[in-house]
mmCIF file of C-alpha atoms and ligand atoms in Angstrom:
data_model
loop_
_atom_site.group_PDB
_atom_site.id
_atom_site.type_symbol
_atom_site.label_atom_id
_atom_site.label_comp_id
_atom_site.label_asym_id
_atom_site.label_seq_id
_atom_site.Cartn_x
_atom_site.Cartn_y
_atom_site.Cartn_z
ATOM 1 C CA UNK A 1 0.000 0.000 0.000
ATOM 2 C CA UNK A 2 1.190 3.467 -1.139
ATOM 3 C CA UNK A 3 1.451 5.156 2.511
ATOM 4 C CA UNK A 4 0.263 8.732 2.105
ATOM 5 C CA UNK A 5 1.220 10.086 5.209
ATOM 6 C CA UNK A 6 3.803 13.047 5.204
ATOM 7 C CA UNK A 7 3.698 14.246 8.232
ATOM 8 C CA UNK A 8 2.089 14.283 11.930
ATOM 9 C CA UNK A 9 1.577 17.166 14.439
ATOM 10 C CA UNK A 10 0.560 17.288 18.016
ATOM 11 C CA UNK A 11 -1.464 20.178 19.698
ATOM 12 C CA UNK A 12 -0.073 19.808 23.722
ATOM 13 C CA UNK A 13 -3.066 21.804 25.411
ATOM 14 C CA UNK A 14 -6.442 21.479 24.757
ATOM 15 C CA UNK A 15 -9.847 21.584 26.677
ATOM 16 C CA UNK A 16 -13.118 20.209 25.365
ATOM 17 C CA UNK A 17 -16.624 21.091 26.126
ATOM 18 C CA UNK A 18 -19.168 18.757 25.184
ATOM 19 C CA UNK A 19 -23.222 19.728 25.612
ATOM 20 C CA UNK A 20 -24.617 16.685 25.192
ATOM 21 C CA UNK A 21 -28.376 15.880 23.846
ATOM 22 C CA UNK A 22 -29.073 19.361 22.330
ATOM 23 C CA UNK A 23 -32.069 19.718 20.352
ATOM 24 C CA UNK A 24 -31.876 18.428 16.758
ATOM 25 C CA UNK A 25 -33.155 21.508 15.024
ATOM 26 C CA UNK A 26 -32.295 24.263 12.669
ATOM 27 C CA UNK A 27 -30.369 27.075 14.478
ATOM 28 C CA UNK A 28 -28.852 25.472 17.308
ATOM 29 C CA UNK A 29 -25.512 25.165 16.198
ATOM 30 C CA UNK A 30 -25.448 29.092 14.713
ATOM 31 C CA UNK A 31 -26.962 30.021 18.503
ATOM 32 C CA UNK A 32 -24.416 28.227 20.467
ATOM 33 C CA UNK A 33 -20.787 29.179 18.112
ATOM 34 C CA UNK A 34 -23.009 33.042 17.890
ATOM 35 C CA UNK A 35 -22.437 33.399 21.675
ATOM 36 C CA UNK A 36 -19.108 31.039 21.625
ATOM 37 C CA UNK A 37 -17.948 33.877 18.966
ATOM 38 C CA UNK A 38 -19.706 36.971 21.183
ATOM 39 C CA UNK A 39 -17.156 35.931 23.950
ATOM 40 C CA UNK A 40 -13.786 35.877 22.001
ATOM 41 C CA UNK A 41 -13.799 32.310 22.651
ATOM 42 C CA UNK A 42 -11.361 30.818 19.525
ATOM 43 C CA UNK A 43 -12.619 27.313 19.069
ATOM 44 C CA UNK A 44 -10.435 24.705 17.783
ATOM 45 C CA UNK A 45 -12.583 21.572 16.306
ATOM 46 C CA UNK A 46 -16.082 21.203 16.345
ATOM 47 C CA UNK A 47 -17.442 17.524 16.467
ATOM 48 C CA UNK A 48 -20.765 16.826 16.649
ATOM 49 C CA UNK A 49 -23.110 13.091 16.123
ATOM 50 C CA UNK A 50 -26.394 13.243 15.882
ATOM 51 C CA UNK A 51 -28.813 10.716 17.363
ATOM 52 C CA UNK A 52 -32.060 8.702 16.333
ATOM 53 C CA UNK A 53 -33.625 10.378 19.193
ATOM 54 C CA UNK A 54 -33.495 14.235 17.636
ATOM 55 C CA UNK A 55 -30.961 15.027 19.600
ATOM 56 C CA UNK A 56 -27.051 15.897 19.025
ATOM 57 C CA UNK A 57 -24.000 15.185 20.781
ATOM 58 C CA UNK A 58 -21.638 18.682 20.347
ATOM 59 C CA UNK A 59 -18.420 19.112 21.410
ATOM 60 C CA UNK A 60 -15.837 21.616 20.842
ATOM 61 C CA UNK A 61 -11.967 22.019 21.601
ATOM 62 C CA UNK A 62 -10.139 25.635 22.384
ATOM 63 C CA UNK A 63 -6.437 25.786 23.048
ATOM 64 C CA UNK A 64 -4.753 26.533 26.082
ATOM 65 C CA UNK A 65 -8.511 27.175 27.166
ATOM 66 C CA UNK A 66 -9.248 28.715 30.579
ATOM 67 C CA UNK A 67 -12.562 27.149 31.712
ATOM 68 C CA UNK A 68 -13.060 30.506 34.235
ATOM 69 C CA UNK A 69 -13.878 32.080 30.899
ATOM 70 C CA UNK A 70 -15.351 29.227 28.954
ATOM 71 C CA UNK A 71 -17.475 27.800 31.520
ATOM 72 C CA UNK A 72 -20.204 30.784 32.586
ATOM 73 C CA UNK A 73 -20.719 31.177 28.471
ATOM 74 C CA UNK A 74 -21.230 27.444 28.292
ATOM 75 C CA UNK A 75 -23.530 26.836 31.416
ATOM 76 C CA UNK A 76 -25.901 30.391 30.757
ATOM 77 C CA UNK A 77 -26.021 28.458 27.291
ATOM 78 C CA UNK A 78 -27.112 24.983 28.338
ATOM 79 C CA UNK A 79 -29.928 26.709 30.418
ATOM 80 C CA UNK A 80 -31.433 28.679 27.467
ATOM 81 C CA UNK A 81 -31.492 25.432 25.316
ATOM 82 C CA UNK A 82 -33.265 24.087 27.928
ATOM 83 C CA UNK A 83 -30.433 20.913 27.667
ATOM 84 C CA UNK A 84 -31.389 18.120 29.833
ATOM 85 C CA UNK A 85 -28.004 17.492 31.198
ATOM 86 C CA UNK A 86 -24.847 19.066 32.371
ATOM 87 C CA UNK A 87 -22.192 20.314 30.248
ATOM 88 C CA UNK A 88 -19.285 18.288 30.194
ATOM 89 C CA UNK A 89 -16.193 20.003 30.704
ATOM 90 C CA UNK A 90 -12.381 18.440 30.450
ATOM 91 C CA UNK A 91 -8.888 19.999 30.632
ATOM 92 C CA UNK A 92 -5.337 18.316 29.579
ATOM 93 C CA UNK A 93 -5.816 17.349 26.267
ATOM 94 C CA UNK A 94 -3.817 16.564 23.393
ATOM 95 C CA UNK A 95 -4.762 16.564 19.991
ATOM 96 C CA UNK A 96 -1.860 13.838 17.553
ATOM 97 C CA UNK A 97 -2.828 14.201 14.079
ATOM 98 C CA UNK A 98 -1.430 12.467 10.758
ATOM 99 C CA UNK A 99 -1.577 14.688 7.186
ATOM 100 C CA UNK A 100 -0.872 13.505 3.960
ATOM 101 C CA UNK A 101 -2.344 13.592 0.264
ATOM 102 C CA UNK A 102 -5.554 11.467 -0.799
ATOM 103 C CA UNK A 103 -5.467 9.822 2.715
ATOM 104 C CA UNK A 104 -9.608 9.600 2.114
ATOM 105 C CA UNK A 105 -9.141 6.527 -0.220
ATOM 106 C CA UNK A 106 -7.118 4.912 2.479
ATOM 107 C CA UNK A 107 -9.297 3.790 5.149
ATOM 108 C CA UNK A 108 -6.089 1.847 6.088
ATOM 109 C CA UNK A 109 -4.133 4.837 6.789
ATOM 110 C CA UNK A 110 -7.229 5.493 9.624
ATOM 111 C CA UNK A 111 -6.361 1.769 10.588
ATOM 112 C CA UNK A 112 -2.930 1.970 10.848
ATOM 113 C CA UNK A 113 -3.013 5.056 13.205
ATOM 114 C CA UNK A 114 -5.351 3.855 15.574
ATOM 115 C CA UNK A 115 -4.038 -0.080 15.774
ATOM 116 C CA UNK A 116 -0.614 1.884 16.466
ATOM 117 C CA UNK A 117 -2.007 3.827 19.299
ATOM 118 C CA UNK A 118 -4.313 1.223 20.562
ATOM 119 C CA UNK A 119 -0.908 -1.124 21.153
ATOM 120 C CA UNK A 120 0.780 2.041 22.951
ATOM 121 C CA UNK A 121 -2.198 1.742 25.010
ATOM 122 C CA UNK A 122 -3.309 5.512 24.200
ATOM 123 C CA UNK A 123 -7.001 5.881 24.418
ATOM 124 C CA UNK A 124 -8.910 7.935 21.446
ATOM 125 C CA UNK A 125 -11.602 10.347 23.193
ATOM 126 C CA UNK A 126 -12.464 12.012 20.148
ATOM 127 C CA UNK A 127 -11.958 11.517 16.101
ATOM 128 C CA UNK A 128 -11.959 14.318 13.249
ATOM 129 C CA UNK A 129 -11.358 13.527 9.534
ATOM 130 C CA UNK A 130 -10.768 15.394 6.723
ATOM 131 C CA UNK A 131 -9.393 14.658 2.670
ATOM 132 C CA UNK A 132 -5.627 15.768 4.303
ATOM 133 C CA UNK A 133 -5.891 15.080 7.861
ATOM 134 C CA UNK A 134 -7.224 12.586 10.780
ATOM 135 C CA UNK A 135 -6.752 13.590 14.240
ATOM 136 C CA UNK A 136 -7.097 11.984 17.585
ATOM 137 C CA UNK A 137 -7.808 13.452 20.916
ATOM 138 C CA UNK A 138 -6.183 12.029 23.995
ATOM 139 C CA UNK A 139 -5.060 12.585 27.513
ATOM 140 C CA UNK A 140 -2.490 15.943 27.589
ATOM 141 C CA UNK A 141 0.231 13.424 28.791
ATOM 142 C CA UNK A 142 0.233 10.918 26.291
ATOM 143 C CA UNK A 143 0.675 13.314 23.901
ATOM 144 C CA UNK A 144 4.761 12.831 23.388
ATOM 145 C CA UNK A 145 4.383 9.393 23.530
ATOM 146 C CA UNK A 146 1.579 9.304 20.865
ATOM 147 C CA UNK A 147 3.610 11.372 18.588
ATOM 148 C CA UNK A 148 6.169 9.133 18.143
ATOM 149 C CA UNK A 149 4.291 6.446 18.174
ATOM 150 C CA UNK A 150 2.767 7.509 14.999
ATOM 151 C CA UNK A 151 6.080 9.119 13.766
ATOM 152 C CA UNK A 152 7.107 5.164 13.630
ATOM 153 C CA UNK A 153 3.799 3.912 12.242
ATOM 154 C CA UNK A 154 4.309 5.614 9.479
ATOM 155 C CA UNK A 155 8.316 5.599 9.264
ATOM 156 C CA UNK A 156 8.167 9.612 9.178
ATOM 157 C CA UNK A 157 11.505 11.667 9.741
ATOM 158 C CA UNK A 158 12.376 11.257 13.633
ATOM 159 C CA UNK A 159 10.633 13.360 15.742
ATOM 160 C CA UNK A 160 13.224 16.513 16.254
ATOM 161 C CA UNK B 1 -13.965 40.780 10.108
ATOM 162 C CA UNK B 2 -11.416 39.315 7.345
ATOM 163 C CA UNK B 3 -13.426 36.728 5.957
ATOM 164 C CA UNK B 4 -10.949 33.830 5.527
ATOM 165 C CA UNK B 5 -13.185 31.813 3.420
ATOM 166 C CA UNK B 6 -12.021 31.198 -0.131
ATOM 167 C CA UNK B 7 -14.418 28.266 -1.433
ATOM 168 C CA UNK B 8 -16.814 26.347 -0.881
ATOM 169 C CA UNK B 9 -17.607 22.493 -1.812
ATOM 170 C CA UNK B 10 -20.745 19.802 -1.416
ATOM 171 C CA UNK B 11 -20.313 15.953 -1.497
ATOM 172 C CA UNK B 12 -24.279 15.495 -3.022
ATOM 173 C CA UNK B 13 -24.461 11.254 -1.772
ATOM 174 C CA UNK B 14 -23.212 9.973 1.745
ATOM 175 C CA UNK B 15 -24.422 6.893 3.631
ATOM 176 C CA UNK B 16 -23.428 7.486 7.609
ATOM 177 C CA UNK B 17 -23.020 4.648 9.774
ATOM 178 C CA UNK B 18 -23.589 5.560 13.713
ATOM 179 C CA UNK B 19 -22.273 3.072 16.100
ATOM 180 C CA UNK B 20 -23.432 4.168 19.859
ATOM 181 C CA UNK B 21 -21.966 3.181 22.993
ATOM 182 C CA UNK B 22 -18.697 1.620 22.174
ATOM 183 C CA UNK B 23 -16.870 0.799 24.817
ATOM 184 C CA UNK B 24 -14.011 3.813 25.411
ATOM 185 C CA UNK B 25 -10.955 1.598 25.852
ATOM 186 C CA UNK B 26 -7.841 1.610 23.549
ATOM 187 C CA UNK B 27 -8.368 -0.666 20.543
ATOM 188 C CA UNK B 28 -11.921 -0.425 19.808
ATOM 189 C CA UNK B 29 -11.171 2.112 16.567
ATOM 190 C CA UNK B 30 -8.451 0.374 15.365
ATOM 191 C CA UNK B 31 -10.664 -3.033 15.804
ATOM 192 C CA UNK B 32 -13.946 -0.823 13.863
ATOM 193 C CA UNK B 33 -11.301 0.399 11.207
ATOM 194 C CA UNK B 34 -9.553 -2.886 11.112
ATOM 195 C CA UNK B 35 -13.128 -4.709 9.860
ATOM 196 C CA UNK B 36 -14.115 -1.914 7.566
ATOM 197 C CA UNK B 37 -10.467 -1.731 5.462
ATOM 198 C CA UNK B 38 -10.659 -5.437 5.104
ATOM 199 C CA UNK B 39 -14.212 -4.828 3.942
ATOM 200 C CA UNK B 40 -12.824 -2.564 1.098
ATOM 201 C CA UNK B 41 -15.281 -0.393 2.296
ATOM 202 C CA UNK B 42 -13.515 3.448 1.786
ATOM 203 C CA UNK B 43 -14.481 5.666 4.198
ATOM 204 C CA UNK B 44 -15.354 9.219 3.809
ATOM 205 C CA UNK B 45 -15.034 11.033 7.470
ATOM 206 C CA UNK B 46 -14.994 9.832 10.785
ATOM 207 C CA UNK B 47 -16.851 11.653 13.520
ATOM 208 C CA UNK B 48 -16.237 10.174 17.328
ATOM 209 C CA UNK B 49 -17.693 11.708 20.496
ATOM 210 C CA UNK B 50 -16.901 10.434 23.638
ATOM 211 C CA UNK B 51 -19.126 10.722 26.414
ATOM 212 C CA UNK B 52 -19.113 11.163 30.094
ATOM 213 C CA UNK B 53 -20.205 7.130 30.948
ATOM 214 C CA UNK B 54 -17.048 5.506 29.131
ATOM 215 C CA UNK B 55 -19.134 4.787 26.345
ATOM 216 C CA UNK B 56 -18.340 6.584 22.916
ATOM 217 C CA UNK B 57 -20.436 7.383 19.656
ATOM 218 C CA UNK B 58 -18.841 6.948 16.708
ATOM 219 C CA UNK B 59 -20.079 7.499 12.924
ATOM 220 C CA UNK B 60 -18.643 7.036 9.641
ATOM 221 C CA UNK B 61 -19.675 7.979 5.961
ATOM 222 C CA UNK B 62 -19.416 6.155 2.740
ATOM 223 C CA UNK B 63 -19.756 8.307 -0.516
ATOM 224 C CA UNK B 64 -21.952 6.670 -3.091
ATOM 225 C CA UNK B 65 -22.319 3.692 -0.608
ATOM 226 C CA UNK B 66 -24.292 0.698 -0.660
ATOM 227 C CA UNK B 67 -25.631 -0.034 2.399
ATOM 228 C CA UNK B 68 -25.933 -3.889 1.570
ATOM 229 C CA UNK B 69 -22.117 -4.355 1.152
ATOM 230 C CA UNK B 70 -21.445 -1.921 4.859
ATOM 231 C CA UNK B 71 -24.810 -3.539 6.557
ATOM 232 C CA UNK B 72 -23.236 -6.730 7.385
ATOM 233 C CA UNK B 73 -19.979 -6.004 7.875
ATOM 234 C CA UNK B 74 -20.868 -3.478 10.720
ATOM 235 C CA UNK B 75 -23.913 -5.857 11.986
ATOM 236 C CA UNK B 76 -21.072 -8.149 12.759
ATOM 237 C CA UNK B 77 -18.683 -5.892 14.403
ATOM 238 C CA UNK B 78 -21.408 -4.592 16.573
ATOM 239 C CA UNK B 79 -22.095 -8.753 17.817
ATOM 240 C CA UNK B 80 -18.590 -8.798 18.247
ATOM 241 C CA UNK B 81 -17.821 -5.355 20.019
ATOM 242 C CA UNK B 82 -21.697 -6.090 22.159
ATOM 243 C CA UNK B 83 -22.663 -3.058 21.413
ATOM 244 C CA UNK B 84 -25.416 -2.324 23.288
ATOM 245 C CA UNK B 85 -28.221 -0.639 20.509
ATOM 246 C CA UNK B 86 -28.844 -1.117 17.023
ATOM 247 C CA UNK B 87 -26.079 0.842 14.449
ATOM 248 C CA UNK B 88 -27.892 3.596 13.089
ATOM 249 C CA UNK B 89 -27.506 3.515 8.985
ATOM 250 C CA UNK B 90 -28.744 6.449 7.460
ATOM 251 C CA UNK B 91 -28.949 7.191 3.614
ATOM 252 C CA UNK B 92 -29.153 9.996 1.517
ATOM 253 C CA UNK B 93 -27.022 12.715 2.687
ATOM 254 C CA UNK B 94 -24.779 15.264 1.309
ATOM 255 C CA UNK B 95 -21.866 17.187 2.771
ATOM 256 C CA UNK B 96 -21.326 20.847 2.326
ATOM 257 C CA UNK B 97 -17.801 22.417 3.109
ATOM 258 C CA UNK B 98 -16.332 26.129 3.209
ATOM 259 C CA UNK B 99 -12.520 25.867 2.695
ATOM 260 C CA UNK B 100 -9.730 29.011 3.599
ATOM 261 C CA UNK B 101 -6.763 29.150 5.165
ATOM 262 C CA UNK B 102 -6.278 29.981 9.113
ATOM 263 C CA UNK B 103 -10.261 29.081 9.853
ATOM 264 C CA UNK B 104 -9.504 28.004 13.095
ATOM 265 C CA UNK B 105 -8.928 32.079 14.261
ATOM 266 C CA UNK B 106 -12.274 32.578 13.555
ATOM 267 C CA UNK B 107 -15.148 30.946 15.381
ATOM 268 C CA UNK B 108 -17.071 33.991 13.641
ATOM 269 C CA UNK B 109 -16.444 31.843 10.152
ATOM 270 C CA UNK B 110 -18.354 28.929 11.752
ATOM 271 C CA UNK B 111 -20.789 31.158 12.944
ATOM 272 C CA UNK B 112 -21.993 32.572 9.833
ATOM 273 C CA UNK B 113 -21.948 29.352 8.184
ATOM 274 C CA UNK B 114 -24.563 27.496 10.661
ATOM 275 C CA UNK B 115 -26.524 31.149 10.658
ATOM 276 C CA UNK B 116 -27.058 30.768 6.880
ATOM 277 C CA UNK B 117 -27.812 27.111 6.666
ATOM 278 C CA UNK B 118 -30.390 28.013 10.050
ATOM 279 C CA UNK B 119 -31.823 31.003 7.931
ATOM 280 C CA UNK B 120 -32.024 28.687 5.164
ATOM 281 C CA UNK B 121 -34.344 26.119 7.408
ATOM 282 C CA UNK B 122 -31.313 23.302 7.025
ATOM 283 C CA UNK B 123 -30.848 20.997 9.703
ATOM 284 C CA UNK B 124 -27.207 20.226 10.532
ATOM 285 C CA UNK B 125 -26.936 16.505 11.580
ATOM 286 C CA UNK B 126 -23.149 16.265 11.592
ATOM 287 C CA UNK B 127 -19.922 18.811 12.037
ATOM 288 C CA UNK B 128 -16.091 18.119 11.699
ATOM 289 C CA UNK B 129 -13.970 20.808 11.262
ATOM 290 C CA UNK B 130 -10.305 21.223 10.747
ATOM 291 C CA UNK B 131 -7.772 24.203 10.147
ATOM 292 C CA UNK B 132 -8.508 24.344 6.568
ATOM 293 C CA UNK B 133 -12.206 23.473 6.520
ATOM 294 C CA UNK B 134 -15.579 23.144 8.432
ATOM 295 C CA UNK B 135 -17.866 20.579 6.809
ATOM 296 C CA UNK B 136 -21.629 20.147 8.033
ATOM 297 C CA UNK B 137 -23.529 16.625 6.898
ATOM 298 C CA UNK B 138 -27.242 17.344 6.208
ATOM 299 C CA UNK B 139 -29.860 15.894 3.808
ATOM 300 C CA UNK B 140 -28.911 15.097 0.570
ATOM 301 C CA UNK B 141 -32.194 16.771 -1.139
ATOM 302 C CA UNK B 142 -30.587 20.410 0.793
ATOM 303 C CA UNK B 143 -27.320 20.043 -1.107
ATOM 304 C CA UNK B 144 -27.611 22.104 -3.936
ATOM 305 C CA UNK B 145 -29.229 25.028 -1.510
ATOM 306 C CA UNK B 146 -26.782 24.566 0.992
ATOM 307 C CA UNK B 147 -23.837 25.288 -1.607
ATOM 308 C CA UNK B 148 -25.841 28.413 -2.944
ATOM 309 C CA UNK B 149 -26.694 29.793 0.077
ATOM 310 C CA UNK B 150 -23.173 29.282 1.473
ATOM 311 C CA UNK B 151 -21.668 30.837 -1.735
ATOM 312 C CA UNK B 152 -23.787 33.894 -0.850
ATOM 313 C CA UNK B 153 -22.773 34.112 2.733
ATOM 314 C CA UNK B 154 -19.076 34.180 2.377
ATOM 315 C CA UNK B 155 -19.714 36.212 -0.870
ATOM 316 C CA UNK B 156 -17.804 33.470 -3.196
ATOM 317 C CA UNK B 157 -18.158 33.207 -7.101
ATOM 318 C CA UNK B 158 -21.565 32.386 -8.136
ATOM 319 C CA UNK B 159 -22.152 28.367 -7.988
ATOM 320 C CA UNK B 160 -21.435 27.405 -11.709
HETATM 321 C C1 LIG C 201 -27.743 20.177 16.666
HETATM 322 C C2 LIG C 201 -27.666 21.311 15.707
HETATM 323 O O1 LIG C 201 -26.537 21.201 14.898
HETATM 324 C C3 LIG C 201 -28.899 21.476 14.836
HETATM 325 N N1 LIG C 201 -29.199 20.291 14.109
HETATM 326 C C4 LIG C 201 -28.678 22.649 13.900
HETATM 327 O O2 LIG C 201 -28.832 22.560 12.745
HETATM 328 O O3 LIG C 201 -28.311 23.684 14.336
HETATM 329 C C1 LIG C 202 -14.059 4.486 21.303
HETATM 330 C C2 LIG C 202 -12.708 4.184 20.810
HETATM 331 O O1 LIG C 202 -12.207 5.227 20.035
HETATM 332 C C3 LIG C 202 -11.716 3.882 21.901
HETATM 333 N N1 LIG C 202 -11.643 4.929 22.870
HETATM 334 C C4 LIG C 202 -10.362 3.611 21.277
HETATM 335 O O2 LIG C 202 -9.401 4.169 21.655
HETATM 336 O O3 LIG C 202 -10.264 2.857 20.374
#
């Protein structure tokens, strides 16, 4: 297989917010990044799943995030979607990605990155994709490890 | 605000497969990827949200897929992973994109994107986002009015 991988990248610091079972319909999403963007909040990913039950999982990621600034936004928010649960809020992340060229036709490349983190014992929290890019998030300290980890999966240039 | 946004794109046919409540331990991606590759099945994006009860949600999309080659491939995996609901197939979608460089900067770029699909009465069922790009999944009979009416809210060259 034609690996397509030229390169990997790890983001050290990362928080994620995730407001869990929103309501499945038009305008939620442009409400909650509207007030996300009204408080100089600079979001990293956005993930969201939606459900069979009209509801959405949302999460979002913001670097070297300080959740005395994030979390009042967040929790006024939750209240005037009328969210059934809690926000869920979580510090030390790490985000270990892999870029390359045409890595969508390859769901081996996908493969190979998570078998290789899976066997360093590195947990995936969350998953992005993209036509370039697939990232991972994962606990803030396993973030040098996982980094090399793929580095070798994919027989990149040593890690400087 | 220097709008960042220099294009816009829609993928008009995507299957999503929705997987809920995998277990959150190390392996279970590279075990879900690990089936699918060997399937042949190429994936599109992947979209994983973890959740506060180490269980996980994870989707996938297939462009121009047949649900009766991914059906029991993943009906399998899901014996074998005891998952603990149904997987959640779900046909005729379409994915539209804005593309730009240094996106992340601006959660106000995300903004205006959901704010014109809201306007536009279309329902955003997935997100993924990455420095480059921020992609929404919604119904495939939206597609061609997504494109247009994101075209006209990042002012881009008229659709063709
Ligand atoms: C959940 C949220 O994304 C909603 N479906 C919307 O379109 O805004
Ligand atoms: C859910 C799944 O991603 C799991 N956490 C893993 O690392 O494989």
């Amino acid at each position: 297989e034609h690996i397509l991988v030229s390169g990997a990248a790890l983001k050290k610091d990362l928080t994620r917010v995730t407001i869990k079972s929103v309501p499945d319909r038009p305008g939620i999403a442009a409400k909650i990044f509207g007030d996300i963007a009204a408080a100089n909040i600079v979001v990293d990913d956005i993930i969201q799943n939606v459900m069979d039950d009209n509801t959405a999982h949302i999460s979002f990621t913001v670097e070297h995030g300080d959740l005395q600034d994030i979390k009042p936004v967040v929790d006024r928010l939750c209240t005037e979607l009328g969210a059934r649960t809690a926000p869920i809020y979580h510090g030390d992340l790490a985000k270990v990605s892999v870029v390359g060229v045409g890595m969508r036709a390859h769901t081996g490349v996908a493969q190979r990155m998570f078998k290789a983190l899976a066997d360093g014992h590195i947990n995936i929290q969350n998953i992005t994709t993209s036509e370039i890019k697939i990232s991972c998030i994962i606990d803030r300290e396993q973030g040098n490890m996982a980094i090399q980890i793929v580095h070798d999966a994919f027989e990149l240039e040593k890690v400087k």
